[in-house]
Tab-separated table of C-alpha atoms and ligand atoms in Angstrom:
chain	number	residue	atom	x	y	z
A	1	MET	CA	55.393	25.709	61.647
A	2	SER	CA	58.550	27.365	62.698
A	3	SER	CA	59.636	30.449	60.901
A	4	LYS	CA	62.643	28.595	59.281
A	5	LEU	CA	60.305	25.875	57.837
A	6	LEU	CA	57.951	28.628	56.591
A	7	PHE	CA	60.818	30.365	54.793
A	8	ILE	CA	61.882	27.119	53.104
A	9	HIS	CA	58.148	26.322	52.302
A	10	PHE	CA	58.050	29.809	50.637
A	11	LEU	CA	61.460	29.348	49.057
A	12	VAL	CA	60.402	26.067	47.401
A	13	THR	CA	57.022	27.363	46.271
A	14	TYR	CA	58.814	30.459	44.789
A	15	MET	CA	61.448	28.349	43.012
A	16	VAL	CA	58.668	25.981	41.494
A	17	LEU	CA	56.525	28.751	40.365
A	18	ASN	CA	59.515	30.491	38.903
A	19	GLU	CA	60.491	27.353	37.015
A	20	PHE	CA	57.037	27.218	35.368
A	21	PHE	CA	57.007	30.921	34.771
A	22	LEU	CA	60.433	30.670	32.965
A	23	MET	CA	59.446	27.544	31.165
A	24	SER	CA	56.532	28.982	29.657
A	25	ILE	CA	58.502	32.132	28.524
A	26	SER	CA	61.027	29.969	26.962
A	27	TYR	CA	58.293	27.958	25.127
A	28	THR	CA	56.924	31.178	23.759
A	29	THR	CA	60.437	32.581	22.705
A	30	ASN	CA	61.706	29.256	21.440
A	31	THR	CA	61.425	30.520	17.854
A	32	TYR	CA	64.299	33.142	18.728
A	33	CYS	CA	66.718	30.569	19.811
A	34	PRO	CA	69.732	30.465	17.659
A	35	SER	CA	70.510	27.143	15.825
A	36	GLY	CA	74.044	26.990	16.966
A	37	TYR	CA	75.135	26.163	13.448
A	38	PRO	CA	77.750	28.258	11.607
A	39	GLU	CA	76.708	30.738	8.983
A	40	GLU	CA	78.874	29.192	6.345
A	41	GLY	CA	79.941	25.672	5.417
A	42	VAL	CA	78.059	22.589	4.416
A	43	ALA	CA	75.525	20.960	6.816
A	44	ILE	CA	75.883	17.436	5.404
A	45	GLU	CA	78.298	16.208	2.780
A	46	LYS	CA	76.956	13.508	0.399
A	47	GLU	CA	80.064	11.306	0.777
A	48	ASN	CA	79.443	11.271	4.649
A	49	ILE	CA	76.082	9.884	4.472
A	50	ASP	CA	76.846	6.153	4.277
A	51	LYS	CA	79.604	6.628	6.912
A	52	MET	CA	77.002	7.865	9.262
A	53	GLN	CA	74.468	5.207	8.222
A	54	PHE	CA	76.819	2.548	9.153
A	55	ALA	CA	75.709	3.360	12.582
A	56	VAL	CA	72.129	2.688	11.956
A	57	ASN	CA	72.775	-1.134	12.169
A	58	LEU	CA	74.060	-0.879	15.695
A	59	GLU	CA	71.311	1.795	16.719
A	60	PHE	CA	68.567	-0.698	15.605
A	61	LEU	CA	70.223	-3.474	17.456
A	62	GLU	CA	70.516	-1.435	20.785
A	63	ALA	CA	67.049	-0.041	20.429
A	64	GLU	CA	65.467	-3.514	20.042
A	65	TYR	CA	67.697	-5.090	22.749
A	66	PHE	CA	67.037	-2.609	25.311
A	67	LEU	CA	63.440	-2.055	24.498
A	68	TRP	CA	62.533	-5.789	24.526
A	69	ALA	CA	64.365	-6.515	27.777
A	70	SER	CA	62.934	-3.564	29.706
A	71	TYR	CA	59.453	-3.069	28.099
A	72	GLY	CA	58.808	-6.471	26.636
A	73	PHE	CA	58.148	-5.002	23.256
A	74	GLY	CA	60.270	-3.418	20.411
A	75	LEU	CA	60.127	-0.695	17.958
A	76	ASP	CA	57.106	-2.131	16.193
A	77	VAL	CA	54.986	-0.779	19.158
A	78	VAL	CA	57.224	2.231	20.247
A	79	ALA	CA	57.907	3.832	16.906
A	80	PRO	CA	56.280	1.595	14.201
A	81	ASN	CA	57.508	3.899	11.280
A	82	LEU	CA	61.141	3.629	12.142
A	83	PRO	CA	61.605	-0.044	11.193
A	84	MET	CA	60.315	0.729	7.603
A	85	SER	CA	58.994	-2.787	7.397
A	86	GLY	CA	62.142	-4.458	8.292
A	87	PRO	CA	61.748	-7.864	9.727
A	88	PRO	CA	61.130	-8.049	13.635
A	89	PRO	CA	64.124	-9.442	15.618
A	90	ILE	CA	64.386	-13.077	16.363
A	91	GLY	CA	64.443	-14.256	19.947
A	92	ALA	CA	64.089	-10.940	21.682
A	93	ARG	CA	62.122	-11.046	25.093
A	94	LYS	CA	61.531	-9.345	28.292
A	95	ALA	CA	64.665	-9.981	30.641
A	96	ASN	CA	64.133	-11.002	34.115
A	97	LEU	CA	65.295	-7.624	35.616
A	98	ASP	CA	65.079	-6.111	39.110
A	99	GLN	CA	63.438	-2.546	39.149
A	100	LEU	CA	66.666	-0.502	39.187
A	101	THR	CA	68.173	-2.377	36.231
A	102	ASN	CA	64.951	-2.295	34.413
A	103	ASN	CA	64.719	1.432	34.850
A	104	ILE	CA	68.371	1.870	33.559
A	105	ILE	CA	67.728	-0.003	30.476
A	106	LYS	CA	64.370	1.548	29.812
A	107	GLU	CA	66.399	4.836	29.640
A	108	PHE	CA	68.987	3.373	27.442
A	109	ALA	CA	66.120	2.205	25.190
A	110	ASN	CA	64.672	5.607	24.945
A	111	GLN	CA	68.106	7.086	24.118
A	112	GLU	CA	68.425	4.622	21.321
A	113	VAL	CA	64.996	5.409	19.817
A	114	GLY	CA	66.035	9.141	19.912
A	115	HIS	CA	69.281	8.208	18.162
A	116	LEU	CA	67.411	6.435	15.255
A	117	ARG	CA	64.979	9.520	15.045
A	118	SER	CA	68.098	11.892	14.809
A	119	LEU	CA	69.723	9.657	12.218
A	120	ASN	CA	66.568	9.498	10.340
A	121	SER	CA	65.887	13.323	10.172
A	122	THR	CA	69.588	13.885	9.169
A	123	VAL	CA	71.094	11.164	7.030
A	124	GLY	CA	68.046	8.915	6.906
A	125	VAL	CA	67.743	5.329	7.909
A	126	PHE	CA	67.141	2.151	5.893
A	127	PRO	CA	64.753	-0.774	6.723
A	128	ARG	CA	65.602	-2.561	10.067
A	129	PRO	CA	67.956	-5.424	9.337
A	130	LEU	CA	67.242	-8.859	10.691
A	131	LEU	CA	68.556	-9.144	14.026
A	132	ASP	CA	69.242	-12.271	16.060
A	133	LEU	CA	68.876	-11.428	19.789
A	134	SER	CA	68.093	-14.984	20.810
A	135	ALA	CA	69.835	-16.200	24.155
A	136	LYS	CA	71.653	-18.790	22.210
A	137	ASN	CA	73.395	-16.192	20.010
A	138	PHE	CA	74.670	-14.530	23.135
A	139	ALA	CA	75.707	-17.839	24.584
A	140	LYS	CA	77.884	-18.427	21.468
A	141	ILE	CA	79.812	-15.016	22.132
A	142	PHE	CA	80.369	-15.960	25.730
A	143	ASP	CA	81.629	-19.539	24.874
A	144	ASP	CA	83.967	-17.768	22.458
A	145	ALA	CA	85.329	-15.334	25.085
A	146	PHE	CA	85.882	-18.268	27.499
A	147	GLY	CA	87.181	-20.552	25.026
A	148	HIS	CA	85.043	-23.484	26.090
A	149	LYS	CA	81.352	-24.044	26.486
A	150	LEU	CA	79.576	-22.605	29.545
A	151	VAL	CA	77.296	-25.206	31.236
A	152	PRO	CA	74.398	-24.126	31.285
A	153	PRO	CA	74.638	-21.902	28.245
A	154	PHE	CA	75.093	-18.294	29.202
A	155	ASP	CA	71.482	-16.670	29.099
A	156	PRO	CA	71.374	-12.719	29.033
A	157	TYR	CA	67.551	-12.849	29.943
A	158	ARG	CA	68.145	-14.936	33.035
A	159	ASP	CA	68.735	-12.003	35.507
A	160	SER	CA	69.820	-8.520	35.865
A	161	LEU	CA	73.547	-9.316	36.252
A	162	SER	CA	73.595	-11.611	33.142
A	163	TYR	CA	71.771	-8.841	31.048
A	164	MET	CA	74.265	-6.168	32.177
A	165	LEU	CA	77.145	-8.516	31.282
A	166	SER	CA	75.585	-8.911	27.881
A	167	CYS	CA	75.360	-5.295	27.476
A	168	TYR	CA	78.984	-4.615	28.317
A	169	VAL	CA	79.911	-5.338	24.714
A	170	ILE	CA	77.326	-3.120	23.152
A	171	PRO	CA	77.601	0.670	23.456
A	172	TYR	CA	81.282	0.222	23.504
A	173	VAL	CA	81.195	-1.096	19.884
A	174	GLY	CA	79.166	2.161	19.044
A	175	LEU	CA	81.729	4.431	20.947
A	176	VAL	CA	84.584	2.789	19.116
A	177	GLY	CA	82.740	3.104	15.778
A	178	TYR	CA	81.954	6.813	16.216
A	179	VAL	CA	85.611	7.736	17.302
A	180	GLY	CA	86.781	5.953	14.111
A	181	THR	CA	84.153	7.802	11.874
A	182	ASN	CA	84.843	11.149	13.442
A	183	PRO	CA	88.206	12.101	11.536
A	184	ASN	CA	86.551	11.125	8.332
A	185	ILE	CA	83.495	13.233	8.406
A	186	ASN	CA	82.654	17.051	7.445
A	187	GLY	CA	79.596	19.033	7.645
A	188	TYR	CA	78.364	20.756	10.685
A	189	GLU	CA	75.169	18.984	11.117
A	190	THR	CA	76.770	15.551	10.713
A	191	LYS	CA	79.400	16.503	13.225
A	192	ARG	CA	76.718	17.643	15.821
A	193	LEU	CA	74.892	14.229	15.219
A	194	LEU	CA	78.084	12.363	15.653
A	195	ALA	CA	78.974	14.169	18.839
A	196	GLY	CA	75.560	13.672	20.188
A	197	LEU	CA	75.556	9.962	19.493
A	198	LEU	CA	79.106	9.454	20.803
A	199	GLY	CA	78.280	11.258	24.031
A	200	VAL	CA	75.343	9.095	24.865
A	201	GLU	CA	76.889	5.887	24.040
A	202	SER	CA	79.995	6.663	26.191
A	203	GLY	CA	77.472	7.625	29.109
A	204	GLN	CA	75.810	4.253	28.734
A	205	ASP	CA	79.246	2.434	28.675
A	206	ALA	CA	80.074	4.137	31.990
A	207	VAL	CA	76.757	3.334	33.651
A	208	ILE	CA	77.511	-0.448	32.745
A	209	ARG	CA	81.003	-0.353	33.784
A	210	MET	CA	80.111	1.260	37.159
A	211	TYR	CA	77.276	-1.371	37.673
A	212	LEU	CA	79.755	-4.153	37.041
A	213	TYR	CA	82.546	-2.537	39.169
A	214	GLU	CA	80.220	-2.527	42.152
A	215	ARG	CA	79.606	-6.266	41.604
A	216	ALA	CA	83.146	-7.122	40.552
A	217	THR	CA	83.724	-9.930	42.942
A	218	GLU	CA	80.351	-11.422	42.892
A	219	LEU	CA	79.922	-14.908	41.281
A	220	VAL	CA	77.665	-14.800	38.214
A	221	SER	CA	75.186	-17.335	38.986
A	222	PRO	CA	75.039	-20.287	38.042
A	223	TYR	CA	78.787	-20.219	37.138
A	224	GLN	CA	81.921	-20.267	39.255
A	225	TYR	CA	83.174	-17.233	37.594
A	226	THR	CA	82.965	-13.664	39.089
A	227	VAL	CA	82.040	-10.483	37.208
A	228	ALA	CA	85.723	-9.414	36.875
A	229	ASP	CA	86.416	-12.832	35.239
A	230	PHE	CA	83.663	-12.247	32.686
A	231	THR	CA	84.750	-8.848	31.866
A	232	SER	CA	88.402	-9.629	31.319
A	233	ARG	CA	87.199	-12.543	28.961
A	234	ILE	CA	84.936	-10.376	26.890
A	235	SER	CA	87.620	-7.664	26.687
A	236	GLY	CA	90.133	-10.257	25.482
A	237	LEU	CA	87.716	-11.339	22.749
A	238	ARG	CA	86.960	-7.634	21.867
A	239	ASN	CA	90.761	-7.143	21.516
A	240	LYS	CA	91.183	-10.115	19.288
A	241	LEU	CA	88.355	-8.994	17.073
A	242	GLY	CA	89.555	-5.327	17.077
A	243	ASN	CA	93.097	-5.998	15.990
A	244	CYS	CA	96.052	-3.706	16.257
A	245	GLY	CA	96.764	-3.571	19.965
A	246	ILE	CA	94.877	-3.097	23.210
A	247	LYS	CA	91.545	-1.338	22.557
A	248	ASP	CA	89.682	-2.547	25.573
A	249	GLU	CA	90.506	-3.681	29.171
A	250	GLY	CA	88.251	-5.482	31.636
A	251	ILE	CA	86.927	-3.509	34.503
A	252	TYR	CA	90.183	-4.551	36.265
A	253	ILE	CA	93.087	-3.129	34.255
A	254	GLN	CA	96.071	-5.617	34.327
B	301	LIG	C1	62.010	9.963	9.088
B	301	LIG	O1	62.270	11.133	8.464
B	301	LIG	C2	61.326	11.418	7.366
B	301	LIG	C3	61.931	12.631	6.492
B	301	LIG	O2	62.357	13.586	7.440
B	301	LIG	C4	60.083	11.833	8.178
B	301	LIG	O3	59.000	12.131	7.087
B	301	LIG	C5	59.520	10.691	8.840
B	301	LIG	O4	58.330	10.909	9.575
B	301	LIG	C6	60.658	10.205	9.951
B	301	LIG	N1	60.220	8.909	10.468
B	301	LIG	C7	60.201	8.759	11.797
B	301	LIG	C8	59.517	7.556	12.273
B	301	LIG	O5	60.492	9.613	12.682
């Protein structure tokens, strides 16, 4: 081994050991970490609880949709106490995803389980509502977006691109919801929770948009429409539902 390589080897070993050392220190001193909360003020205002719980519906939907598509099972397996005996979703299933897409969706799924746990430990959750995650429900949304029936019907579980297109709608709804909730809440714990949820939803939205940007001119099999066509149709629908001006643009801003 040359001396340069030896040095690098030494450096890496040193850094790794150091990391372990620091980690074990930080574990043992964890109890001294400050909470980061102010000394005065209210943690959670009672009037804010239902405003935050509104998000629970969406978080259940995201958790189940991402878990099923990537792992092939849902909350009843991953965190059986969270649904509180609410009915299992209808029509959810493993999507036909390539490895990269599957890994992205697994990460999203785990983030959503974390969101539900955070909501549970702060404002509390309610039993999982009945969710219809069947392909035909998504097909209806895409037919509405295009203003005519797609043939064959859109199926989000068909392949990676179809699945990512179906996700294009989802974290964004959370993002808009949380931005709308933000001016109406007080309480430092609630505010931290909301900022945490909002940040991660935005990150997911960015990953999905990036994925679709990279494929903007690809045709979405088996249709004669490109990815860009799909996103602008979906954004058109979201604006119609959102009311009051442009809240959303496709991946190509017109
Ligand atoms: C939800 O929160 C309650 C109260 O903090 C706790 O007892 C329960 O274990 C939590 N459930 C899950 C699944 O984390």
